[in-house]
Coordinates of C-alpha atoms and ligand atoms in Angstrom, one line a residue:
R1217 CA -23.1 14.8 -28.3
M1218 CA -21.6 14.2 -31.7
T1219 CA -23.4 14.8 -34.9
H1220 CA -23.8 12.3 -37.7
T1221 CA -25.0 12.6 -41.2
V1222 CA -27.5 10.2 -42.8
V1223 CA -28.2 10.1 -46.5
L1224 CA -31.6 8.9 -47.5
D1225 CA -32.3 7.6 -51.0
G1226 CA -35.4 9.0 -52.7
P1227 CA -38.0 9.2 -53.7
P1228 CA -39.9 10.8 -50.8
P1229 CA -41.8 10.5 -48.6
W1230 CA -39.0 10.3 -46.1
G1231 CA -41.3 9.7 -43.2
F1232 CA -40.9 12.5 -40.7
R1233 CA -42.4 15.7 -39.6
L1234 CA -40.3 18.8 -38.8
S1235 CA -40.8 21.2 -36.0
G1236 CA -39.0 24.4 -35.0
G1237 CA -37.0 26.8 -37.0
R1238 CA -35.6 30.3 -36.5
D1239 CA -39.1 31.9 -36.8
F1240 CA -40.2 29.7 -33.9
N1241 CA -37.1 30.4 -31.9
Q1242 CA -36.7 26.6 -31.6
P1243 CA -34.0 24.3 -33.0
L1244 CA -35.2 22.4 -36.0
S1245 CA -36.1 18.9 -35.0
L1246 CA -38.0 15.8 -36.0
S1247 CA -41.4 15.8 -34.3
R1248 CA -42.6 12.5 -35.7
V1249 CA -41.0 9.6 -37.5
T1250 CA -43.3 7.1 -39.3
P1251 CA -42.6 3.4 -38.5
N1252 CA -40.9 1.5 -41.3
S1253 CA -40.3 4.7 -43.3
K1254 CA -36.9 5.6 -44.9
A1255 CA -36.3 7.9 -41.9
S1256 CA -37.1 5.2 -39.5
M1257 CA -34.9 2.6 -41.3
A1258 CA -32.0 5.1 -41.0
K1259 CA -32.6 5.1 -37.2
L1260 CA -33.9 8.7 -37.1
G1261 CA -36.4 9.3 -34.3
A1262 CA -38.6 11.9 -32.8
G1263 CA -36.6 14.6 -30.9
D1264 CA -33.6 14.3 -33.1
L1265 CA -32.1 17.7 -33.9
V1266 CA -31.5 18.5 -37.5
V1267 CA -28.3 20.6 -37.6
A1268 CA -27.8 20.6 -41.4
I1269 CA -29.7 19.8 -44.5
G1270 CA -27.6 18.9 -47.6
G1271 CA -24.6 20.2 -45.6
V1272 CA -26.2 23.6 -45.0
P1273 CA -26.5 24.5 -41.3
T1274 CA -30.1 24.9 -40.2
E1275 CA -29.2 27.5 -37.5
D1276 CA -30.7 30.4 -39.4
M1277 CA -33.3 28.6 -41.4
T1278 CA -37.0 29.3 -41.0
H1279 CA -39.3 26.3 -40.8
T1280 CA -40.5 26.9 -44.3
E1281 CA -37.0 27.3 -45.7
A1282 CA -36.0 24.0 -44.1
Q1283 CA -39.1 22.3 -45.5
S1284 CA -38.4 23.6 -49.0
R1285 CA -34.8 22.5 -48.9
I1286 CA -36.0 19.0 -48.0
K1287 CA -38.6 19.1 -50.8
Q1288 CA -35.9 20.1 -53.3
A1289 CA -33.8 17.1 -52.4
C1290 CA -35.9 14.5 -54.2
H1291 CA -33.2 12.0 -55.2
Q1292 CA -31.1 12.0 -52.0
L1293 CA -31.6 13.7 -48.7
S1294 CA -28.6 14.3 -46.5
L1295 CA -29.5 15.2 -42.9
T1296 CA -27.0 16.0 -40.2
I1297 CA -28.4 14.9 -36.9
K1298 CA -27.7 15.4 -33.2
Q1299 CA -29.5 13.0 -31.1
P1300 CA -31.1 14.3 -27.8
E1301 CA -29.3 13.7 -24.5
Ligands
LIG631 N1 -43.3 14.9 -44.5 C1 -42.2 15.0 -45.5 C2 -41.7 13.6 -45.8 O1 -41.7 12.7 -44.9 C3 -41.0 15.8 -45.0 C4 -41.4 17.3 -44.9 C5 -40.4 18.1 -44.1 C6 -41.6 17.9 -46.3 O2 -41.2 13.3 -46.9

């Protein structure tokens, strides 16, 4: 499947929980999206794979590193997403 990039306008909360990361040997994904949140309005959903954060590939990111990159992006958050099959 193709990837697509969504840009969320801050401030947080964005309205999702992350799971996975290199330290878990799991791809980074959204494990929960809060109804009516910024993430939900942008059509993000549970199970979506997060392939890049701010244009930086998540492939080698630990869970904590990904989380801190998201926390740094307080004005705008760019997520590149691959939706599950
Ligand atoms: N739970 C946070 C939010 O929805 C994201 C987390 C990855 C820091 O803003």
